[in-house]
Short mmCIF file of C-alpha atoms and ligand atoms in Angstrom, two decimals:
data_model
loop_
_atom_site.label_atom_id
_atom_site.label_comp_id
_atom_site.label_asym_id
_atom_site.label_seq_id
_atom_site.Cartn_x
_atom_site.Cartn_y
_atom_site.Cartn_z
CA UNK O 144 0.25 -0.40 0.03
CA UNK O 145 3.03 2.10 1.01
CA UNK O 146 3.93 1.87 -2.56
CA UNK O 147 0.58 2.42 -4.71
CA UNK O 148 1.03 7.15 -2.42
CA UNK O 149 1.95 9.01 -4.16
CA UNK O 150 5.78 9.90 -3.78
CA UNK O 151 4.92 13.47 -2.05
CA UNK O 152 2.88 10.60 0.62
CA UNK O 153 5.57 8.20 1.07
CA UNK O 154 7.36 10.50 2.63
CA UNK O 155 5.75 13.47 4.74
CA UNK O 156 6.13 12.85 8.49
CA UNK O 157 2.10 13.65 9.28
CA UNK O 158 1.05 16.73 12.24
CA UNK O 159 1.92 14.60 15.77
CA UNK O 160 -1.79 16.40 17.11
CA UNK O 161 -1.65 17.07 20.62
CA UNK O 162 -4.42 13.67 20.21
CA UNK O 163 -1.30 12.02 17.84
CA UNK O 164 0.90 11.67 20.53
CA UNK O 165 -1.25 10.15 23.12
CA UNK O 166 0.02 10.57 26.99
CA UNK O 167 -2.09 9.51 30.60
CA UNK O 168 -2.96 12.50 33.13
CA UNK O 169 -5.81 14.64 34.28
CA UNK O 170 -3.87 18.23 33.76
CA UNK O 171 -4.11 18.65 29.91
CA UNK O 172 -2.42 22.03 28.79
CA UNK O 173 -0.71 20.61 24.89
CA UNK O 174 -3.17 21.49 22.87
CA UNK O 175 -4.18 25.33 23.67
CA UNK O 176 -7.26 24.09 24.38
CA UNK O 177 -10.00 26.23 26.64
CA UNK O 178 -10.52 24.62 30.07
CA UNK O 179 -14.82 25.52 29.65
CA UNK O 180 -16.45 23.18 28.48
CA UNK O 181 -19.30 24.93 27.49
CA UNK O 182 -22.76 23.20 26.60
CA UNK O 183 -24.76 23.73 23.92
CA UNK O 184 -28.54 21.66 22.82
CA UNK O 185 -28.41 19.77 18.87
CA UNK O 186 -31.50 19.50 17.16
CA UNK O 187 -30.53 15.77 14.85
CA UNK O 188 -35.17 15.92 13.08
CA UNK O 189 -32.74 17.37 9.91
CA UNK O 190 -29.99 15.10 9.23
CA UNK O 191 -31.84 13.22 6.39
CA UNK O 192 -30.51 16.79 4.29
CA UNK O 193 -27.70 17.58 3.18
CA UNK O 194 -25.36 20.63 5.00
CA UNK O 195 -25.54 24.55 3.06
CA UNK O 196 -22.33 24.49 1.83
CA UNK O 197 -22.06 27.80 3.43
CA UNK O 198 -24.43 27.73 5.94
CA UNK O 199 -26.22 31.77 6.11
CA UNK O 200 -26.55 32.40 9.41
CA UNK O 201 -23.07 30.99 10.51
CA UNK O 202 -21.69 33.03 8.33
CA UNK O 203 -23.61 36.69 9.21
CA UNK O 204 -22.81 35.82 13.09
CA UNK O 205 -18.90 35.62 12.49
CA UNK O 206 -18.81 38.99 9.25
CA UNK O 207 -20.21 40.19 12.35
CA UNK O 208 -18.51 38.86 14.78
CA UNK O 209 -14.82 40.32 12.74
CA UNK O 210 -16.79 43.42 10.83
CA UNK O 211 -16.29 42.23 8.42
CA UNK O 212 -18.81 41.56 5.47
CA UNK O 213 -20.64 38.41 4.70
CA UNK O 214 -19.33 38.05 1.07
CA UNK O 215 -15.39 37.96 3.01
CA UNK O 216 -16.49 35.08 4.93
CA UNK O 217 -15.81 31.63 4.38
CA UNK O 218 -16.36 28.41 6.99
CA UNK O 219 -14.53 25.33 6.69
CA UNK O 220 -12.76 22.38 8.56
CA UNK O 221 -11.36 24.67 11.63
CA UNK O 222 -8.56 27.16 10.49
CA UNK O 223 -6.02 23.77 9.35
CA UNK O 224 -8.75 23.79 6.66
CA UNK O 225 -8.20 27.34 5.43
CA UNK O 226 -5.33 26.74 5.87
CA UNK O 227 -5.47 23.74 2.69
CA UNK O 228 -7.77 25.74 0.59
CA UNK O 229 -5.76 28.22 0.42
CA UNK O 230 -2.59 26.68 -0.75
CA UNK O 231 -5.10 24.20 -3.25
CA UNK O 232 -6.86 27.17 -4.71
CA UNK O 233 -3.70 30.10 -5.04
CA UNK O 234 -0.28 27.52 -5.45
CA UNK O 235 0.65 25.29 -8.65
CA UNK O 236 2.06 22.33 -7.23
CA UNK O 237 6.05 22.04 -8.17
CA UNK O 238 6.05 25.25 -9.49
CA UNK O 239 4.67 27.83 -6.99
CA UNK O 240 5.47 28.05 -2.85
CA UNK O 241 4.26 29.04 -0.01
CA UNK O 242 6.60 30.78 2.53
CA UNK O 243 6.77 30.94 5.78
CA UNK O 244 9.09 31.74 8.78
CA UNK O 245 10.02 29.18 11.81
CA UNK O 246 9.45 28.79 14.49
CA UNK O 247 5.66 28.32 13.83
CA UNK O 248 2.37 26.56 13.08
CA UNK O 249 3.24 23.01 11.67
CA UNK O 250 0.56 23.28 9.82
CA UNK O 251 1.67 25.72 6.61
CA UNK O 252 4.37 23.16 5.82
CA UNK O 253 2.83 19.36 6.01
CA UNK O 254 -0.52 20.87 3.58
CA UNK O 255 1.46 22.42 1.32
CA UNK O 256 3.56 19.10 1.70
CA UNK O 257 1.01 16.43 0.97
CA UNK O 258 0.00 18.99 -1.64
CA UNK O 259 2.89 19.29 -3.89
CA UNK O 260 3.94 22.72 -3.23
CA UNK O 261 7.31 23.68 -2.05
CA UNK O 262 8.15 25.60 0.63
CA UNK O 263 10.73 28.23 1.39
CA UNK O 264 12.00 29.52 5.56
CA UNK O 265 12.27 32.20 6.48
CA UNK O 266 13.53 32.15 10.54
CA UNK O 267 11.27 34.96 12.72
CA UNK O 268 14.22 37.43 13.57
CA UNK O 269 15.89 37.03 17.67
CA UNK O 270 13.12 38.27 18.86
CA UNK O 271 10.19 36.49 16.64
CA UNK O 272 10.21 39.41 14.26
CA UNK O 273 8.99 38.93 10.31
CA UNK O 274 13.06 39.44 8.53
CA UNK O 275 11.88 41.13 6.04
CA UNK O 276 14.74 41.83 3.57
CA UNK O 277 14.93 37.89 3.69
CA UNK O 278 11.73 37.88 2.61
CA UNK O 279 11.93 40.21 -0.05
CA UNK O 280 14.83 38.34 -1.77
CA UNK O 281 12.90 34.98 -1.47
CA UNK O 282 9.52 36.17 -3.00
CA UNK O 283 10.23 34.03 -6.72
CA UNK O 284 7.60 32.16 -6.94
CA UNK O 285 5.39 32.97 -3.58
CA UNK O 286 2.36 33.40 -3.95
CA UNK O 287 1.47 32.49 0.40
CA UNK O 288 3.36 33.76 3.08
CA UNK O 289 1.22 33.84 6.78
CA UNK O 290 1.93 34.80 8.92
CA UNK O 291 0.54 33.93 12.75
CA UNK O 292 0.28 36.32 15.58
CA UNK O 293 -0.12 35.51 17.66
CA UNK O 294 2.67 32.78 17.21
CA UNK O 295 2.59 29.29 17.58
CA UNK O 296 4.12 28.46 20.15
CA UNK O 297 6.42 31.49 20.42
CA UNK O 298 2.60 33.37 22.25
CA UNK O 299 4.13 36.91 21.06
CA UNK O 300 3.22 39.12 18.69
CA UNK O 301 4.23 40.57 14.84
CA UNK O 302 5.06 44.49 14.40
CA UNK O 303 1.73 45.50 12.81
CA UNK O 304 3.81 48.53 11.09
CA UNK O 305 5.59 44.87 9.90
CA UNK O 306 2.60 43.18 7.73
CA UNK O 307 1.89 46.36 6.94
CA UNK O 308 4.92 46.71 5.24
CA UNK O 309 5.18 42.66 3.68
CA UNK O 310 1.85 43.27 2.70
CA UNK O 311 3.02 45.70 0.74
CA UNK O 312 5.90 44.83 -0.32
CA UNK O 313 3.85 41.68 -1.76
CA UNK O 314 1.28 44.46 -3.35
CA UNK O 315 0.27 42.18 -6.99
CA UNK O 316 2.49 39.37 -6.22
CA UNK O 317 1.23 36.87 -3.42
CA UNK O 318 -1.48 37.05 -0.50
CA UNK O 319 -0.63 37.14 2.68
CA UNK O 320 -2.08 34.52 5.48
CA UNK O 321 -2.44 36.26 8.77
CA UNK O 322 -2.73 33.25 11.57
CA UNK O 323 -4.77 34.91 14.10
CA UNK O 324 -5.73 31.72 15.67
CA UNK O 325 -5.13 32.97 18.86
CA UNK O 326 -6.64 36.67 18.08
CA UNK O 327 -9.65 36.29 20.30
CA UNK O 328 -6.96 36.69 22.87
CA UNK O 329 -6.00 40.36 22.58
CA UNK O 330 -8.64 41.32 19.76
CA UNK O 331 -6.89 44.71 19.59
CA UNK O 332 -3.45 43.34 17.41
CA UNK O 333 -6.35 41.56 14.65
CA UNK O 334 -5.16 43.11 10.81
CA UNK O 335 -9.06 42.67 9.81
CA UNK O 336 -9.37 45.80 9.47
CA UNK O 337 -6.34 46.12 6.76
CA UNK O 338 -9.01 44.11 3.96
CA UNK O 339 -10.49 47.52 3.24
CA UNK O 340 -7.93 49.01 2.03
CA UNK O 341 -5.12 44.80 1.10
CA UNK O 342 -6.57 42.95 -1.68
CA UNK O 343 -4.12 40.54 -1.09
CA UNK O 344 -4.22 40.30 2.77
CA UNK O 345 -6.41 36.63 3.66
CA UNK O 346 -7.33 36.51 7.89
CA UNK O 347 -7.71 32.66 9.65
CA UNK O 348 -10.17 32.36 11.98
CA UNK O 349 -11.21 29.70 14.72
CA UNK O 350 -13.62 28.05 16.89
CA UNK O 351 -11.01 26.49 19.10
CA UNK O 352 -9.65 28.33 20.98
CA UNK O 353 -11.54 31.22 23.06
CA UNK O 354 -14.04 29.84 22.11
CA UNK O 355 -13.84 26.70 23.33
CA UNK O 356 -14.64 24.10 21.01
CA UNK O 357 -11.73 22.15 19.47
CA UNK O 358 -13.96 19.56 19.10
CA UNK O 359 -16.79 21.25 16.60
CA UNK O 360 -14.36 22.11 14.01
CA UNK O 361 -15.21 25.73 13.00
CA UNK O 362 -12.59 28.38 11.36
CA UNK O 363 -12.85 31.24 9.18
CA UNK O 364 -10.98 33.47 6.43
CA UNK O 365 -11.91 36.35 5.91
CA UNK O 366 -10.71 38.20 2.56
CA UNK O 367 -12.24 39.89 -0.07
CA UNK O 368 -14.84 38.78 -1.49
CA UNK O 369 -13.13 37.94 -5.33
CA UNK O 370 -10.30 35.54 -3.35
CA UNK O 371 -12.92 34.13 -1.31
CA UNK O 372 -15.13 33.25 -4.06
CA UNK O 373 -12.12 31.62 -5.07
CA UNK O 374 -11.92 29.32 -2.16
CA UNK O 375 -15.54 28.56 -2.79
CA UNK O 376 -14.27 26.89 -6.31
CA UNK O 377 -12.55 23.80 -4.17
CA UNK O 378 -13.82 23.48 -0.95
CA UNK O 379 -16.01 20.26 -0.10
CA UNK O 380 -19.66 20.65 -1.98
CA UNK O 381 -20.01 20.08 2.37
CA UNK O 382 -17.86 21.06 3.64
CA UNK O 383 -20.26 22.58 7.17
CA UNK O 384 -22.63 19.65 9.03
CA UNK O 385 -25.09 21.25 10.32
CA UNK O 386 -24.89 20.63 13.64
CA UNK O 387 -21.52 22.34 13.78
CA UNK O 388 -23.44 25.67 12.39
CA UNK O 389 -26.12 25.26 15.03
CA UNK O 390 -23.42 25.47 17.81
CA UNK O 391 -21.59 27.73 15.82
CA UNK O 392 -24.31 29.88 16.03
CA UNK O 393 -25.34 29.46 19.85
CA UNK O 394 -21.96 30.37 20.48
CA UNK O 395 -21.86 33.54 18.16
CA UNK O 396 -24.83 34.59 19.55
CA UNK O 397 -24.75 37.29 22.15
CA UNK O 398 -24.65 34.89 24.97
CA UNK O 399 -23.04 32.85 23.60
CA UNK O 400 -20.45 35.84 22.86
CA UNK O 401 -20.22 37.05 26.28
CA UNK O 402 -20.10 34.02 27.81
CA UNK O 403 -16.74 33.70 25.34
CA UNK O 404 -15.74 37.34 26.65
CA UNK O 405 -15.60 36.28 29.83
CA UNK O 406 -13.50 32.96 29.53
CA UNK O 407 -10.83 35.21 27.78
CA UNK O 408 -10.58 37.35 30.68
CA UNK O 409 -10.23 34.41 33.00
CA UNK O 410 -8.26 33.01 31.05
CA UNK O 411 -5.89 35.40 30.35
CA UNK O 412 -5.50 35.91 34.18
CA UNK O 413 -4.50 32.29 34.82
CA UNK O 414 -1.68 33.07 31.77
CA UNK O 415 -1.36 36.24 34.23
CA UNK O 416 -0.77 33.42 37.50
CA UNK O 417 1.52 31.36 35.14
CA UNK O 418 3.20 33.43 34.35
CA UNK O 419 4.34 35.73 37.79
CA UNK O 420 4.79 32.91 39.22
CA UNK O 421 7.28 31.17 37.01
CA UNK O 422 9.03 33.76 36.48
CA UNK O 423 9.71 33.03 40.02
CA UNK O 424 11.45 30.24 39.87
CA UNK O 425 15.31 30.89 39.58
CA UNK O 426 16.76 29.97 36.12
CA UNK O 427 13.48 29.96 33.87
CA UNK O 428 12.46 32.41 30.98
CA UNK O 429 8.93 32.90 30.59
CA UNK O 430 8.69 34.44 26.89
CA UNK O 431 5.51 37.24 27.28
CA UNK O 432 2.32 35.63 25.67
CA UNK O 433 -0.93 36.92 23.65
CA UNK O 434 -2.34 33.73 23.37
CA UNK O 435 -3.85 30.45 25.69
CA UNK O 436 0.05 29.25 25.86
CA UNK O 437 2.88 30.37 27.65
CA UNK O 438 6.15 29.60 25.81
CA UNK O 439 9.20 29.06 28.44
CA UNK O 440 12.92 28.14 28.15
CA UNK O 441 14.09 25.49 31.69
CA UNK O 442 17.97 24.13 31.60
CA UNK O 443 16.97 20.91 30.80
CA UNK O 444 13.96 21.06 28.25
CA UNK O 445 13.63 17.83 27.45
CA UNK O 446 14.07 16.41 31.18
CA UNK O 447 10.98 18.59 32.61
CA UNK O 448 8.48 17.56 30.15
CA UNK O 449 9.73 14.02 30.76
CA UNK O 450 9.35 14.29 34.63
CA UNK O 451 5.85 16.90 34.08
CA UNK O 452 4.10 13.45 31.87
CA UNK O 453 5.43 10.58 34.41
CA UNK O 454 3.39 13.05 36.22
CA UNK O 455 0.43 12.78 34.45
CA UNK O 456 0.61 16.92 33.46
CA UNK O 457 1.16 17.24 29.81
CA UNK O 458 2.76 19.66 28.14
CA UNK O 459 4.31 20.26 24.51
CA UNK O 460 7.72 20.38 23.80
CA UNK O 461 9.24 22.61 21.10
CA UNK O 462 11.47 23.30 18.42
CA UNK O 463 12.92 25.53 20.00
CA UNK O 464 16.09 24.25 22.20
CA UNK O 465 15.09 23.27 26.01
CA UNK O 466 11.44 25.05 25.21
CA UNK O 467 8.47 23.64 26.30
CA UNK O 468 5.26 25.76 25.63
CA UNK O 469 2.17 25.82 28.26
CA UNK O 470 -1.43 26.24 27.63
CA UNK O 471 -2.75 28.29 30.17
CA UNK O 472 -5.71 25.91 31.28
CA UNK O 473 -8.57 25.93 34.78
CA UNK O 474 -6.69 27.95 37.96
CA UNK O 475 -6.64 24.85 39.41
CA UNK O 476 -4.45 23.15 36.48
CA UNK O 477 -2.60 25.86 36.21
CA UNK O 478 -1.28 25.57 39.80
CA UNK O 479 -0.66 22.15 40.11
CA UNK O 480 1.31 22.88 36.70
CA UNK O 481 3.33 25.28 38.61
CA UNK O 482 3.92 23.72 42.48
CA UNK O 483 4.86 20.03 40.43
CA UNK O 484 7.13 23.20 38.40
CA UNK O 485 8.71 25.11 41.10
CA UNK O 486 8.68 21.52 42.86
CA UNK O 487 11.16 19.89 40.23
CA UNK O 488 13.92 22.57 40.75
CA UNK O 489 13.69 23.28 44.44
C1 PLP D 503 -2.07 28.54 14.93
C2 PLP D 503 -3.02 28.59 14.54
N1 PLP D 503 -3.17 28.09 13.68
C3 PLP D 503 -4.28 26.95 13.31
C4 PLP D 503 -4.87 26.29 14.39
C5 PLP D 503 -5.29 25.23 13.53
O1 PLP D 503 -7.16 25.51 14.11
P1 PLP D 503 -8.16 24.08 13.79
O2 PLP D 503 -9.32 23.85 14.85
O3 PLP D 503 -9.25 26.02 14.01
O4 PLP D 503 -7.89 23.65 12.87
C6 PLP D 503 -3.85 26.39 15.41
C7 PLP D 503 -4.39 24.83 15.86
O5 PLP D 503 -3.97 24.77 17.44
C8 PLP D 503 -2.77 27.03 15.38
O6 PLP D 503 -2.72 27.30 16.47
#
């Protein structure tokens, strides 16, 4: 069977999601999920019918939340499907390239590789910002530039003036894809307002993080109408199951939005608690984080990660030496994790 698969697929190492890695324990801080398990009503009475390709009420609700027009909004199975749709729609396999800036989210690479699209990487600078000069020097054949802000796993925001420079630099050449999966934790940093000025901008969003709906698989791509129309050509005919649309609409109702706002405040307070607590432990470097996670450099990151794992505290190791990413959980989970790390180094 392996030999029957496309060469590209034979060589592929699949994305090791937190779920695939597994583990066992009672503190799960490895997937940047929300600790809140909110309840929803679903009506399973109409499942004999196909869903709408782009459920109108869902599109209108998210567009209103994001401050864009419904025509500028596309919904898909998570932001991950948005990444794949953009690459499939805009990059010719074996000819065009995507560009991204590691360390960053792993799915840009995996999706491009699966589709047979070249990957160009320009590492972030020492302070995890865009290396604009190197990006400019490497734009040949690049159709999509992925920028993640807040960046996963580093947690920092990419400077707005650099994003504007990048949009200017790529005008009429390439699309800048801003991955704003974590933007609901710092909405003032969104670049969605730049859509009005830059037709070469696309913004990825998700209900998986602040909206506490990772298991729902519901994400959005925001862009000008022409770009959205191109994506609609390649999207599956029924990408959003009926119960998914129903639950997402409830999450985006007035009451749902108020609850999310409250939970974001709660998680941001927990992040501050975790950050300050970790900063007080000698030898640790805690990077400022704007999403629902913190990147922490330990004297021995791998050993700390393994020791926590054995104690049932599941964190995420990172490609950055000695750095471990810790999702912000409930206050109880943060206390347990902080207590464990404090003990480990005492
Ligand atoms: C930066 C970033 N983008 C996109 C995603 C994927 O989000 P979704 O669950 O909507 O597919 C994640 C998930 O962890 C992420 O960290």
